[in-house]
CSV table of C-alpha atoms in Angstrom, one decimal:
chain,number,residue,atom,x,y,z
K,33,UNK,CA,217.6,163.5,-94.6
K,34,UNK,CA,214.7,163.0,-96.9
K,35,UNK,CA,213.7,159.5,-97.9
K,36,UNK,CA,214.5,160.0,-101.6
K,37,UNK,CA,217.9,161.4,-100.8
K,38,UNK,CA,218.5,158.5,-98.4
K,39,UNK,CA,217.5,155.9,-101.0
K,40,UNK,CA,219.8,157.7,-103.6
K,41,UNK,CA,222.6,157.6,-101.1
K,42,UNK,CA,222.1,153.9,-100.5
K,43,UNK,CA,222.3,153.2,-104.2
K,44,UNK,CA,225.6,155.2,-104.5
K,45,UNK,CA,227.0,153.4,-101.5
K,46,UNK,CA,225.9,150.1,-102.9
K,47,UNK,CA,228.6,150.3,-105.6
K,48,UNK,CA,226.7,151.6,-108.6
K,49,UNK,CA,229.5,153.2,-110.5
K,50,UNK,CA,227.8,153.9,-113.8
K,51,UNK,CA,224.4,155.1,-114.9
K,52,UNK,CA,221.7,152.4,-115.5
K,53,UNK,CA,221.4,151.1,-119.0
K,54,UNK,CA,217.7,152.1,-119.3
K,55,UNK,CA,216.0,155.4,-118.4
K,56,UNK,CA,213.2,154.0,-116.2
K,57,UNK,CA,211.7,150.9,-114.7
K,58,UNK,CA,208.8,151.4,-117.2
K,59,UNK,CA,211.2,150.6,-120.1
K,60,UNK,CA,211.4,147.0,-118.7
K,61,UNK,CA,207.9,146.6,-117.1
K,62,UNK,CA,205.9,147.5,-120.2
K,63,UNK,CA,208.1,145.3,-122.5
K,64,UNK,CA,207.5,142.4,-120.1
K,65,UNK,CA,203.7,143.2,-120.1
K,66,UNK,CA,203.8,143.2,-123.9
K,67,UNK,CA,205.6,139.9,-124.0
K,68,UNK,CA,202.9,138.4,-121.8
K,69,UNK,CA,200.1,139.9,-124.1
K,70,UNK,CA,201.9,138.4,-127.1
K,71,UNK,CA,201.7,135.0,-125.4
K,72,UNK,CA,198.0,135.6,-124.5
K,73,UNK,CA,198.7,135.9,-120.8
K,74,UNK,CA,197.7,138.5,-118.3
K,75,UNK,CA,200.8,139.5,-116.3
K,76,UNK,CA,199.8,139.7,-112.7
K,77,UNK,CA,201.3,142.7,-110.7
K,78,UNK,CA,203.2,140.4,-108.3
K,79,UNK,CA,204.7,138.4,-111.2
K,80,UNK,CA,205.7,141.6,-112.9
K,81,UNK,CA,207.6,142.7,-109.8
K,82,UNK,CA,209.3,139.4,-109.4
K,83,UNK,CA,210.4,139.4,-113.1
K,84,UNK,CA,211.7,143.0,-112.7
K,85,UNK,CA,213.7,141.9,-109.6
K,86,UNK,CA,215.2,139.0,-111.4
K,87,UNK,CA,216.0,141.1,-114.4
K,88,UNK,CA,217.9,143.6,-112.3
K,89,UNK,CA,219.8,140.9,-110.4
K,90,UNK,CA,220.7,138.8,-113.4
K,91,UNK,CA,221.7,141.9,-115.5
K,92,UNK,CA,224.1,142.9,-112.8
K,93,UNK,CA,225.5,139.4,-112.6
K,94,UNK,CA,225.8,139.1,-116.4
K,95,UNK,CA,227.4,142.5,-117.0
K,96,UNK,CA,229.9,143.1,-114.2
K,97,UNK,CA,227.6,144.9,-111.8
K,98,UNK,CA,225.9,147.2,-114.3
K,99,UNK,CA,222.4,148.3,-113.3
K,100,UNK,CA,219.6,147.6,-115.9
K,101,UNK,CA,217.2,150.2,-114.7
K,102,UNK,CA,217.1,152.9,-112.0
K,103,UNK,CA,215.0,150.8,-109.6
K,104,UNK,CA,215.2,149.7,-106.0
K,105,UNK,CA,213.4,146.8,-104.6
K,106,UNK,CA,212.0,146.5,-101.1
K,107,UNK,CA,211.2,143.3,-99.2
K,108,UNK,CA,207.5,142.6,-98.6
K,109,UNK,CA,205.9,139.5,-97.3
K,110,UNK,CA,205.1,138.0,-100.7
K,111,UNK,CA,208.4,139.0,-102.2
K,112,UNK,CA,210.3,142.0,-103.6
K,113,UNK,CA,208.5,144.9,-105.1
K,114,UNK,CA,209.6,148.1,-106.8
K,115,UNK,CA,207.5,150.6,-104.8
K,116,UNK,CA,207.4,153.5,-107.3
K,117,UNK,CA,206.0,151.2,-110.0
K,118,UNK,CA,203.6,149.7,-107.5
K,119,UNK,CA,202.2,153.1,-106.6
K,120,UNK,CA,201.9,154.3,-110.2
K,121,UNK,CA,200.4,151.2,-111.6
K,122,UNK,CA,198.0,150.4,-108.7
K,123,UNK,CA,195.0,151.5,-110.7
K,124,UNK,CA,195.9,151.2,-114.4
K,125,UNK,CA,198.7,151.3,-116.9
K,126,UNK,CA,199.9,154.9,-117.1
K,127,UNK,CA,200.5,156.6,-120.4
K,128,UNK,CA,204.3,156.6,-120.5
K,129,UNK,CA,206.4,157.1,-123.6
K,130,UNK,CA,209.0,154.4,-123.8
K,131,UNK,CA,212.5,155.2,-124.9
K,132,UNK,CA,214.2,153.2,-127.6
K,133,UNK,CA,216.6,150.5,-126.3
K,134,UNK,CA,219.5,148.7,-128.0
K,135,UNK,CA,219.2,145.2,-129.4
K,136,UNK,CA,221.4,143.7,-126.6
K,137,UNK,CA,219.1,145.0,-123.9
K,138,UNK,CA,216.0,144.1,-125.8
K,139,UNK,CA,217.4,140.5,-126.1
K,140,UNK,CA,218.1,140.4,-122.4
K,141,UNK,CA,214.5,141.4,-121.5
K,142,UNK,CA,213.3,138.7,-123.9
K,143,UNK,CA,215.6,136.2,-122.3
K,144,UNK,CA,214.2,137.0,-118.8
K,145,UNK,CA,210.7,136.4,-120.2
K,146,UNK,CA,211.6,133.1,-121.8
K,147,UNK,CA,213.4,131.9,-118.7
K,148,UNK,CA,210.9,132.9,-116.0
K,149,UNK,CA,207.7,134.0,-117.8
K,150,UNK,CA,206.1,130.6,-117.8
K,151,UNK,CA,206.4,130.2,-114.0
K,152,UNK,CA,203.5,130.9,-111.8
K,153,UNK,CA,203.5,133.8,-109.3
K,154,UNK,CA,203.6,131.2,-106.4
K,155,UNK,CA,206.6,129.5,-107.9
K,156,UNK,CA,208.5,132.8,-108.4
K,157,UNK,CA,207.5,134.0,-104.9
K,158,UNK,CA,208.7,130.8,-103.3
K,159,UNK,CA,212.0,130.8,-105.2
K,160,UNK,CA,212.9,134.4,-104.6
K,161,UNK,CA,212.0,134.3,-100.9
K,162,UNK,CA,214.8,131.7,-100.6
K,163,UNK,CA,217.4,133.9,-102.2
K,164,UNK,CA,219.9,135.5,-99.7
K,165,UNK,CA,219.4,139.2,-100.8
K,166,UNK,CA,215.7,139.0,-100.1
K,167,UNK,CA,216.1,137.1,-96.9
K,168,UNK,CA,218.6,139.6,-95.5
K,169,UNK,CA,216.3,142.5,-96.2
K,170,UNK,CA,213.3,140.7,-94.9
K,171,UNK,CA,215.1,139.9,-91.6
K,172,UNK,CA,215.7,143.7,-91.3
K,173,UNK,CA,212.0,144.3,-91.5
K,174,UNK,CA,209.2,144.7,-94.1
K,175,UNK,CA,209.9,147.6,-96.5
K,176,UNK,CA,213.7,147.3,-96.2
K,177,UNK,CA,215.6,148.1,-99.4
K,178,UNK,CA,217.2,145.0,-101.0
K,179,UNK,CA,220.9,145.7,-101.6
K,180,UNK,CA,221.7,145.9,-105.3
K,181,UNK,CA,225.3,144.8,-104.5
K,182,UNK,CA,224.0,141.7,-102.7
K,183,UNK,CA,221.7,140.9,-105.6
K,184,UNK,CA,224.7,141.0,-108.1
K,185,UNK,CA,226.9,139.0,-105.7
K,186,UNK,CA,224.2,136.4,-105.2
K,187,UNK,CA,223.2,136.0,-108.9
K,188,UNK,CA,226.8,135.9,-110.0
K,189,UNK,CA,227.7,133.1,-107.6
K,190,UNK,CA,224.5,131.1,-107.8
K,191,UNK,CA,224.8,127.5,-109.0
K,192,UNK,CA,222.0,126.0,-111.1
K,193,UNK,CA,219.3,124.5,-109.0
K,194,UNK,CA,215.7,123.4,-109.7
K,195,UNK,CA,214.4,127.0,-109.1
K,196,UNK,CA,217.4,129.2,-109.8
K,197,UNK,CA,219.4,129.1,-113.0
K,198,UNK,CA,223.0,130.4,-113.4
K,199,UNK,CA,223.4,133.8,-114.9
K,200,UNK,CA,225.0,132.3,-118.1
K,201,UNK,CA,221.9,130.2,-118.6
K,202,UNK,CA,219.5,133.1,-118.4
K,203,UNK,CA,220.8,135.1,-121.4
K,204,UNK,CA,220.3,133.0,-124.4
K,205,UNK,CA,222.6,133.2,-127.4
K,206,UNK,CA,221.3,135.4,-130.3
K,207,UNK,CA,221.1,133.9,-133.7
K,208,UNK,CA,222.9,135.9,-136.4
K,209,UNK,CA,224.1,135.1,-139.9
K,210,UNK,CA,227.7,134.3,-140.9
K,211,UNK,CA,229.3,135.9,-143.9
K,212,UNK,CA,228.0,132.8,-145.8
K,213,UNK,CA,224.4,133.3,-144.6
K,214,UNK,CA,224.4,130.4,-142.2
K,215,UNK,CA,222.8,130.9,-138.7
K,216,UNK,CA,225.3,131.2,-135.9
K,217,UNK,CA,224.5,131.4,-132.2
K,218,UNK,CA,226.4,134.3,-130.6
K,219,UNK,CA,226.8,135.7,-127.1
K,220,UNK,CA,228.3,138.9,-125.9
K,221,UNK,CA,232.0,138.8,-125.0
K,222,UNK,CA,232.3,139.3,-121.3
K,223,UNK,CA,235.9,139.2,-120.2
K,224,UNK,CA,236.3,138.6,-116.5
K,225,UNK,CA,236.8,141.6,-114.4
K,226,UNK,CA,240.2,142.2,-112.9
K,227,UNK,CA,240.3,143.3,-109.3
């Protein structure tokens, strides 16, 4: 069994029942890099990988297990990385044409940046290394794929702490206008999932 087929099989077995919302990991990575540039910050590669990992986990927790991007994360000593992005961006930013994304997804990526972008790489590394999905994969050995299902379960159940916010606190309300022109904070309606 080839590695790519094995990884694909793991994703299917992990419970991914629908296609990811975005076409590639680059759709999120480059938008996070652009947010950093807009804030006059250089986004270090390790920090980018941690933000992508958090985006994947919190999106699944916020939207009933939906996958934000077709990306898998592996446990490395410093924290989780997306190996395909790591290899492609090792030297320079590749010339990739981004696909258009809907406003809800764009808002989610902005929320991830607002929630976690101000943290240092060391802070993100220390926080994520204490999260159960990463720890389980790390115990199995370096390079082990972190289960998407475990990520969703963990970030859905997490209770706010000094280093880990609840899923509802990550996605900030959008401001829209009422029929009278007044600003109103809105969030997506997310009915609970019946089993």
